[in-house]
Structure formats: structure tokens, C-alpha cells
Coordinates of C-alpha atoms in Angstrom, one line a residue:
M1 CA -53.4 -80.1 -52.9
D2 CA -55.9 -80.4 -49.4
S3 CA -53.1 -82.8 -48.0
A4 CA -50.2 -80.1 -48.4
R5 CA -52.4 -77.7 -46.6
R6 CA -53.3 -79.7 -43.8
T7 CA -49.3 -80.5 -43.6
V8 CA -48.1 -77.0 -43.5
R9 CA -50.6 -75.3 -41.4
P10 CA -49.6 -77.0 -37.9
W11 CA -46.2 -76.2 -38.5
L12 CA -47.1 -72.5 -39.2
M13 CA -49.2 -72.5 -36.3
M14 CA -46.3 -73.7 -34.1
M15 CA -44.0 -70.9 -35.7
I16 CA -46.5 -68.4 -34.6
V17 CA -46.8 -69.5 -31.1
A18 CA -43.1 -69.6 -30.6
G19 CA -42.7 -66.1 -31.9
A20 CA -45.5 -64.8 -29.9
V21 CA -44.1 -66.6 -26.6
F22 CA -40.4 -64.9 -27.6
V23 CA -42.1 -61.4 -27.9
L24 CA -44.1 -61.7 -25.1
A25 CA -41.3 -62.8 -23.0
G26 CA -39.1 -59.9 -24.3
F27 CA -41.7 -57.3 -23.4
V28 CA -42.0 -58.5 -20.2
F29 CA -38.4 -58.0 -19.6
F30 CA -37.7 -54.9 -21.4
L31 CA -41.0 -53.3 -20.2
P32 CA -39.6 -51.7 -16.9
L33 CA -36.4 -50.5 -18.3
A34 CA -38.6 -48.7 -21.0
F35 CA -40.2 -46.6 -18.0
K36 CA -37.5 -46.2 -15.8
E37 CA -35.8 -42.5 -15.4
P38 CA -32.1 -42.0 -16.6
Q39 CA -29.9 -41.9 -13.5
A40 CA -28.9 -38.6 -12.7
A41 CA -25.1 -37.5 -12.5
L42 CA -23.9 -37.2 -9.1
P43 CA -23.2 -33.8 -8.0
Q44 CA -19.5 -32.8 -7.2
V45 CA -18.3 -32.8 -3.4
V46 CA -18.3 -29.2 -2.4
R47 CA -16.7 -28.1 0.5
A48 CA -14.4 -25.3 2.4
A49 CA -11.1 -25.3 1.1
T50 CA -8.2 -26.0 3.4
P51 CA -5.3 -23.6 3.8
E52 CA -3.0 -26.0 2.2
E53 CA -5.5 -26.1 -0.8
A54 CA -5.9 -22.3 -0.8
R55 CA -2.0 -22.1 -0.7
V56 CA -1.8 -23.5 -3.8
A57 CA -4.4 -21.9 -6.0
L58 CA -3.3 -18.7 -4.7
N59 CA 0.1 -19.2 -5.3
R60 CA -0.6 -20.3 -9.2
A61 CA -2.8 -17.2 -9.4
A62 CA -0.4 -15.0 -7.7
E63 CA 2.3 -16.6 -10.8
A64 CA 0.1 -15.5 -13.3
L65 CA -1.0 -12.0 -12.1
R66 CA 2.6 -11.2 -11.9
A67 CA 3.1 -12.5 -15.9
K68 CA 0.2 -10.3 -16.7
D69 CA -1.7 -13.5 -18.1
R70 CA -5.6 -13.0 -17.6
A71 CA -6.3 -16.5 -18.6
A72 CA -3.9 -18.2 -16.7
Y73 CA -5.0 -16.3 -13.4
R74 CA -8.9 -17.0 -14.2
A75 CA -7.8 -20.9 -14.5
A76 CA -5.5 -20.7 -11.4
L77 CA -8.6 -19.3 -9.3
P78 CA -12.0 -19.4 -11.0
A79 CA -14.8 -17.6 -9.7
S80 CA -18.3 -19.0 -9.1
S81 CA -20.2 -15.8 -8.5
P82 CA -20.6 -12.2 -9.6
R83 CA -19.0 -10.8 -6.5
A84 CA -16.0 -13.2 -6.5
R85 CA -15.3 -12.6 -10.2
H86 CA -15.4 -8.8 -9.7
A87 CA -13.0 -9.0 -6.7
L88 CA -10.5 -11.3 -8.5
G89 CA -10.8 -9.2 -11.7
E90 CA -10.3 -5.9 -9.6
L91 CA -6.8 -7.4 -8.0
F92 CA -5.6 -8.2 -11.6
R93 CA -6.7 -5.0 -13.3
H94 CA -5.1 -2.7 -10.5
L95 CA -1.9 -4.8 -9.7
S96 CA -1.0 -6.3 -12.9
P97 CA 0.6 -3.5 -14.6
L98 CA 2.9 -2.9 -11.8
P99 CA 6.7 -3.6 -11.8
W100 CA 6.7 -6.3 -9.3
T101 CA 9.8 -8.1 -8.8
R102 CA 8.3 -10.7 -6.8
L103 CA 4.7 -11.2 -5.7
A104 CA 2.3 -13.8 -3.7
L105 CA -1.0 -14.1 -2.9
L106 CA -1.2 -14.7 1.0
G107 CA -4.3 -16.5 2.4
T108 CA -4.8 -15.8 6.0
P109 CA -8.0 -18.2 7.4
V110 CA -10.4 -16.0 8.9
P111 CA -11.5 -17.5 12.4
G112 CA -14.8 -19.0 12.9
V113 CA -15.8 -19.1 9.3
P114 CA -14.4 -22.2 7.3
G115 CA -13.1 -21.4 3.8
R116 CA -13.1 -17.8 4.5
F117 CA -9.5 -16.2 3.9
D118 CA -8.1 -12.7 4.3
V119 CA -6.2 -12.7 0.7
R120 CA -3.3 -9.9 0.6
A121 CA -1.2 -9.3 -2.6
V122 CA 2.4 -9.0 -1.2
G123 CA 5.5 -8.3 -2.7
Q124 CA 8.6 -6.0 -3.8
L125 CA 8.0 -3.2 -6.5
G126 CA 11.3 -3.6 -8.8
S127 CA 14.2 -2.8 -6.2
T128 CA 12.2 -0.6 -4.4
G129 CA 10.9 -1.1 -0.5
P130 CA 10.4 -4.3 1.1
R131 CA 9.8 -7.3 -0.2
D132 CA 6.7 -7.7 1.8
R133 CA 4.8 -4.5 0.7
I134 CA 0.8 -5.5 0.8
G135 CA -0.6 -4.0 -2.7
G136 CA -4.4 -5.0 -2.2
E137 CA -6.5 -7.2 -0.1
R138 CA -9.6 -9.1 -0.4
I139 CA -11.7 -11.4 2.0
L140 CA -12.5 -14.4 0.0
D141 CA -14.4 -17.6 0.3
L142 CA -12.9 -20.1 -1.2
E143 CA -14.6 -23.8 -1.7
L144 CA -13.1 -27.3 -3.5
L145 CA -15.3 -28.3 -6.5
G146 CA -14.3 -31.6 -7.3
S147 CA -10.6 -30.9 -7.5
R148 CA -10.5 -27.1 -8.0
V149 CA -10.4 -24.3 -5.6
V150 CA -13.0 -21.6 -6.6
A151 CA -13.7 -18.6 -5.4
T152 CA -17.5 -18.3 -4.3
G153 CA -17.9 -15.2 -2.4
D154 CA -16.5 -11.8 -1.4
D155 CA -17.0 -10.3 2.1
T156 CA -14.5 -7.3 1.5
P157 CA -15.1 -4.2 3.7
P158 CA -15.6 -1.3 1.6
A159 CA -12.9 0.8 3.3
V160 CA -10.3 -2.0 2.0
M161 CA -11.5 -2.4 -1.3
R162 CA -9.5 0.6 -2.7
Q163 CA -6.9 0.8 -0.1
Y164 CA -3.0 0.5 -0.9
L165 CA -2.0 0.5 -4.4
M166 CA -5.7 -0.4 -5.4
A167 CA -6.1 3.3 -5.4
F168 CA -4.8 3.7 -8.6
H169 CA -7.3 3.3 -11.5
D170 CA -5.2 2.5 -14.3
P171 CA -1.7 2.5 -12.9
V172 CA 1.7 3.5 -14.9
A173 CA 5.4 3.5 -13.0
V174 CA 8.3 5.6 -13.9
S175 CA 11.7 4.7 -12.5
R176 CA 14.8 6.9 -12.6
N177 CA 16.9 9.4 -10.3
G178 CA 16.6 7.2 -7.3
L179 CA 12.5 7.1 -7.4
L180 CA 9.9 4.7 -8.4
V181 CA 7.0 7.0 -9.0
L182 CA 3.4 5.4 -9.5
A183 CA 0.4 7.4 -10.7
D184 CA -2.7 7.0 -12.8
R185 CA -2.1 6.8 -16.7
R186 CA -3.6 10.1 -17.1
A187 CA -1.1 11.6 -14.9
R188 CA 2.0 10.4 -16.3
D189 CA 3.3 13.5 -17.4
R190 CA 3.1 14.5 -13.5
A191 CA 5.1 11.5 -12.8
E192 CA 7.7 12.2 -15.4
M193 CA 8.4 15.4 -13.8
L194 CA 8.8 14.3 -10.3
A195 CA 11.2 11.6 -11.7
D196 CA 13.0 14.3 -13.6
A197 CA 13.3 16.3 -10.3
G198 CA 14.6 13.4 -8.3
A199 CA 18.5 14.0 -9.3
A200 CA 18.4 17.8 -7.8
A201 CA 16.5 16.6 -5.0
R202 CA 18.7 13.6 -3.9
A203 CA 21.7 16.1 -4.3
R204 CA 20.4 18.3 -1.4
L205 CA 20.0 15.8 1.0
A206 CA 24.0 16.0 1.7
L207 CA 23.0 18.7 3.8
V208 CA 21.9 16.6 6.6
G209 CA 24.5 13.8 5.9
V210 CA 22.1 11.5 3.8
K211 CA 23.7 9.3 1.1
P212 CA 20.6 7.9 -0.5
D213 CA 21.5 4.3 -1.0
A214 CA 18.1 3.0 -2.0
S215 CA 15.4 4.0 -4.2
V216 CA 12.0 5.7 -2.7
L217 CA 8.5 5.1 -3.8
V218 CA 6.5 8.2 -4.9
S219 CA 2.8 7.8 -5.2
V220 CA 0.9 10.7 -7.3
Y221 CA -2.8 10.4 -6.4
S222 CA -4.9 12.0 -9.1
S223 CA -7.6 13.4 -6.3
L224 CA -7.9 13.6 -2.5
E225 CA -10.4 11.0 -2.6
D226 CA -7.5 8.3 -4.1
L227 CA -5.3 9.8 -1.5
K228 CA -7.5 9.1 1.0
A229 CA -8.6 5.8 0.0
S230 CA -5.1 4.4 -0.2
L231 CA -4.2 5.3 3.5
G232 CA -7.5 3.7 4.7
G233 CA -8.9 7.2 5.5
G234 CA -5.9 9.5 6.1
P235 CA -4.1 12.0 6.6
D236 CA -6.3 13.8 9.1
E237 CA -5.1 17.2 8.0
N238 CA -6.5 17.9 4.7
R239 CA -4.2 20.9 4.2
I240 CA -1.4 18.6 3.8
R241 CA -0.7 18.1 0.0
F242 CA 2.9 16.2 0.2
F243 CA 4.0 13.9 2.9
S244 CA 6.0 10.7 3.8
N245 CA 4.4 7.8 5.5
A246 CA 5.5 4.2 6.3
G247 CA 4.7 2.0 3.5
P248 CA 2.4 -0.9 4.5
R249 CA 3.7 -4.3 4.8
V250 CA 3.2 -7.9 6.4
A251 CA 6.0 -7.5 9.1
A252 CA 4.9 -4.9 12.1
R253 CA 8.5 -3.2 11.8
P254 CA 8.4 -0.2 9.6
W255 CA 10.8 -0.3 6.4
R256 CA 13.9 1.8 6.7
I257 CA 12.9 4.1 3.9
R258 CA 9.8 5.5 4.0
D259 CA 7.5 6.2 1.2
V260 CA 6.6 9.5 -0.4
G261 CA 2.7 10.6 -1.2
V262 CA 1.6 13.9 -3.6
L263 CA -1.3 14.9 -4.3
G264 CA -1.0 15.1 -8.3
P265 CA -3.2 18.5 -9.0
S266 CA -1.1 20.4 -6.3
L267 CA 1.9 19.8 -8.5
D268 CA 0.5 22.1 -11.1
G269 CA 2.2 25.4 -11.3
T270 CA 5.0 24.5 -8.7
G271 CA 7.9 25.1 -11.3
A272 CA 11.0 25.5 -9.8
W273 CA 9.7 24.5 -6.1
M274 CA 9.0 21.0 -7.1
P275 CA 12.8 19.5 -6.7
L276 CA 12.6 21.3 -3.0
M277 CA 9.2 20.0 -2.2
L278 CA 10.5 16.7 -3.3
A279 CA 14.1 17.0 -1.4
H280 CA 11.5 17.8 1.8
E281 CA 9.7 14.7 1.4
M282 CA 12.8 12.5 0.7
T283 CA 14.7 14.0 3.6
H284 CA 11.6 12.4 5.6
A285 CA 11.9 9.2 3.9
Y286 CA 15.5 8.7 4.9
T287 CA 15.9 10.4 8.3
G288 CA 12.5 8.5 9.9
Q289 CA 14.6 5.7 10.5
W290 CA 16.8 8.1 12.6
F291 CA 14.1 8.2 15.5
A292 CA 13.0 4.2 15.1
K293 CA 14.5 3.5 18.6
T294 CA 14.0 6.8 20.6
A295 CA 11.3 7.6 23.2
H296 CA 9.4 10.2 20.7
A297 CA 9.8 11.5 17.1
P298 CA 9.0 15.0 17.7
T299 CA 7.4 16.5 14.7
F300 CA 9.5 19.8 15.0
L301 CA 12.9 17.8 14.8
L302 CA 11.2 16.0 11.7
E303 CA 10.2 18.8 10.0
G304 CA 13.4 20.9 10.9
L305 CA 15.4 18.6 9.3
A306 CA 13.0 18.6 5.9
T307 CA 12.7 22.1 5.9
A308 CA 16.4 22.8 6.5
V309 CA 17.2 20.6 3.4
E310 CA 14.4 22.0 1.2
G311 CA 15.8 25.5 1.4
G312 CA 14.5 28.6 -0.2
R313 CA 12.2 30.0 2.7
D314 CA 11.9 33.6 3.4
W315 CA 13.3 34.1 7.1
T316 CA 11.7 37.2 7.9
P317 CA 8.7 36.0 9.9
L318 CA 11.2 33.8 11.9
R319 CA 13.1 36.9 12.4
E320 CA 10.1 39.2 13.9
E321 CA 9.3 36.2 16.1
V322 CA 12.2 36.1 17.7
A323 CA 13.0 39.6 18.0
S324 CA 9.6 40.1 19.6
G325 CA 10.3 37.6 22.2
N326 CA 9.4 34.0 20.9
Q327 CA 6.3 34.3 22.2
L328 CA 4.1 32.6 19.5
W329 CA 6.1 29.7 19.2
P330 CA 8.3 29.5 22.6
L331 CA 11.3 27.1 21.1
L332 CA 11.1 24.5 24.2
D333 CA 7.3 24.2 23.7
A334 CA 7.5 24.2 19.6
M335 CA 10.3 21.4 20.1
A336 CA 7.8 19.2 22.6
A337 CA 4.9 19.6 20.4
G338 CA 3.0 16.3 19.2
D339 CA 1.5 18.0 15.8
L340 CA 2.3 21.4 14.6
W341 CA -0.7 21.3 12.3
M342 CA -3.7 20.9 14.8
G343 CA -5.4 23.9 16.0
N344 CA -3.0 26.2 14.1
S345 CA -3.2 28.4 11.1
T346 CA -1.3 27.9 7.8
E347 CA 0.9 30.8 8.6
Q348 CA 1.7 29.7 12.1
V349 CA 2.6 26.2 10.8
R350 CA 4.9 27.9 8.4
L351 CA 6.3 29.7 11.0
A352 CA 7.0 26.7 13.4
Y353 CA 8.7 24.9 10.1
L354 CA 11.0 27.9 9.8
E355 CA 11.9 27.6 13.3
A356 CA 12.6 23.9 13.4
A357 CA 14.7 24.8 10.4
S358 CA 16.6 27.4 12.1
V359 CA 17.8 24.7 14.8
V360 CA 19.1 22.3 12.3
L361 CA 21.0 25.0 10.7
Y362 CA 22.1 26.4 13.8
V363 CA 23.5 23.0 15.1
L364 CA 25.3 22.5 11.7
D365 CA 26.9 26.2 11.4
R366 CA 28.0 26.0 15.5
W367 CA 28.9 22.2 15.8
G368 CA 29.1 20.7 12.1
L369 CA 27.5 18.1 10.7
A370 CA 28.9 15.2 13.1
K371 CA 26.8 16.6 16.0
L372 CA 23.4 17.1 14.2
R373 CA 22.4 13.3 14.5
P374 CA 23.5 12.8 18.0
F375 CA 21.5 16.2 18.9
V376 CA 18.5 15.4 17.4
T377 CA 17.9 11.9 18.7
A378 CA 19.2 12.8 22.2
V379 CA 16.5 15.1 22.4
A380 CA 14.0 12.8 21.0
D381 CA 14.9 10.3 23.4
S382 CA 14.2 12.6 26.3
D383 CA 11.3 13.1 28.1
L384 CA 11.1 16.3 26.2
T385 CA 10.8 18.6 29.4
R386 CA 13.0 21.5 30.1
E387 CA 15.2 19.4 32.2
G388 CA 15.1 16.9 29.4
I389 CA 16.1 18.7 26.9
D390 CA 18.7 20.7 28.8
K391 CA 20.5 17.2 29.6
A392 CA 20.0 16.3 25.9
T393 CA 21.7 19.1 25.0
R394 CA 24.8 18.8 27.5
V395 CA 25.3 15.1 26.3
A396 CA 25.2 15.9 22.5
L397 CA 26.5 19.4 22.1
G398 CA 28.4 19.9 25.5
V399 CA 26.5 23.1 26.3
S400 CA 23.3 23.7 28.5
W401 CA 19.8 24.9 27.3
D402 CA 20.2 28.5 28.3
D403 CA 23.6 28.5 26.0
F404 CA 21.8 26.8 23.2
F405 CA 18.9 29.1 23.2
A406 CA 20.8 32.3 23.6
G407 CA 23.1 31.2 20.7
W408 CA 20.2 30.2 18.5
K409 CA 18.5 33.7 19.0
E410 CA 21.6 35.5 17.6
Y411 CA 21.8 33.1 14.7
V412 CA 18.2 33.6 13.6
L413 CA 18.4 37.3 13.8
S414 CA 21.6 37.2 11.4
L415 CA 19.7 35.0 8.7
P416 CA 19.1 36.7 5.5

């Protein structure tokens, strides 16, 4: 019994010692690892996006915007800040409902600020207008996060935020009778009425030889504030409710057909006058190109063409003006005027419009349609002095200014 204990005890002691040594060695080896902090994930490299990287991301976003796919739009160009997220969201909200035939987001680098781009939404609405119409604009900071381009900031000036088509809060489009009418959804009835009036308005353009071969964009604004926001502050004359303007495009050269703008509330109660008003503005839209290469584009001649096409005017004020000696708006002075509105009352402006229309109708009555465009462009290409207008009249119509003026006065006095 004692002998067995003596035999086992040394072996057991050796096992205990060996185990202790193993445990101690493991403790010494693993102890530093137990207290070592786990290594943090390396941050992704962030840098300004290059123009090529921005181009690729913007192209994908434009495709999604045109397809009205909000999820794909956000995935194509995610945002990492509230301002950038709001800017991109506004572009989608205002522009995606419109009938884009083609659409691109063009990013132009802003000099001196790496990664900052002037991003413009550019395209064509249906078959109307140029292919490079500007629909909206934002100044965005774009950075590369990992392999993705991310919008990190928005530096758009307040005046640009609602410019162009961004002035429409909830846009709808109505297309027929040679018109593409844009309006806010709440004003759809007004847009429908204008589109319906397009057929009668287009027919009146034959008076000045215009054969409408392309549609016109008509923007119906819900308020004067929206109108001014869209145009970047204009028009300067607050009395103007219906007008034409050169559609904004990337190319410096204006598109051959102008846009038409309408202050929507001013349409209410216009009734049968609506097609005449529309004919007036559509005349501007199509005949504006007549003066693209002339030295001037006199307001008198522009409004004369449009008012003649509009028709429906009472000639009494003009007959009285001519009968009293043509003192308020001497015809030569009126033809050379740069602005018929500035400094004049509404009644005086209406009289000037009548006078301008009567000149157009007089030329048509005495010389015929073939001479109308040569006459107005010859006058516009002159220096607008008496001598210049006299020369233009002789070249275009074969008569002196004195002969023209005398015949015009007789014609006005014969108007109903």
C-alpha cells in the first residue's frame, strides 16, 4: 500500500509540473493578444470626382430621370448631405413628369473648385423646340467615395433654383393643335383651353404668310412670381401678361421658333378672345426668326405683325390720332422706338399697337403678301433714321417714304 503511493506520487508530480509549464507558456503567448485593440476598418478614400467620373454618374441619373425611376435615380447618384439630397430630389420632382424625348444631365466643372460642377438638365420636350433646351440647373459638389460618385453639397444660387422649367410645382403637359402646353396640375383646365384654341390661332397666321411647320411650347404660369422665377427675373414690364421669349438652350444661337408664356389667371374670362391672343403670341413665335440677321428687331414691326394677325381691334383711336396730325405717335418715331411700353400708359401702348398693325395691313393691301417680309426686314436692317427708312421703303416697295406715309394715312382713315 505505501509502496504504491510512493510509485504514483513522483509520476503525478511530473504531469502536474508539465501541465503548469504548458499553461504558463500559453498564457505568456496569448496574453498580449487578449489586451490588443481590434484594428479599425480603413476609411474609404474620398476625393473630388473627375469630369469623366461625373459624366458617367450623371448619364446614369439622367436615364433614370427620363424613365421616371426614382430608385434608379438615387442609386445612380446618391447624396450624402441634406442639401445635396434636396437638390437632386427637386430636379427629379419637377422634371421627371415632363414628356422628354431625350434628356441629359451635363456637368461643367466650376473653375477653381475641384469636384464642383454646374449641372444642367438638357433635352427636348416631345418634338417641340431644340434638343438642348435647359430644363433646370444645380451647382453640385461631387466626390468619389470608394468606387461611387456621391453628391456631397449644393451651392446653387437662389435665383437659379426655380429657373427654367423648375418654376412648375407639379407639372403636366397637354399636346395638340401644334402646341405643347405646360402648366401646373391645378391649372390643367387652362392648359386644355389653350391647346383647344391652337387650331383657330394657327389658321390666322396665314395672313402674314406663316405656315406653321413645327409646334410651339406654351408655358402657363400659375402666378407672376412663378413667371419671373422661370425667366430669371423678367419680364421687366409687369403689365405684360402674354409674351414670347427665346427658349433657353445650351447653344448661344436662339432656336428658330420662340416659346410663348402666359400668366394663367389672366386667361380667366377671356372667352372668345383667347384664340386671338394666342394667334398674336404665335405670330411672334414664328416671325421672330425674320429678324435674326437684321441690324435691329424693332418692337413696332414685331407688334405690328402680331396685332394684324390677332385682329378684332377697334380702329377708332388710331383714326382719331391720324386725323389730328399723327402727333402722339409720329409714324417714323414709332417705327424706330426701342420699347413701346416704357414710360407710356396702357392706352398709349394700345394706340402704338394699332398703328403698327395698320402699317402691316397697308402693305398687304397695296403691295400684297410677297412684299411684306422684304419690307419689314429692310426697315429693320436700316439705321432707323428717316433717310434709312426712306431707302428701305424704296428698295422693298419702290416708293419714297413720303409716298408711303401719305398712302398710309389715307388707308387708316378708311379703316372701319
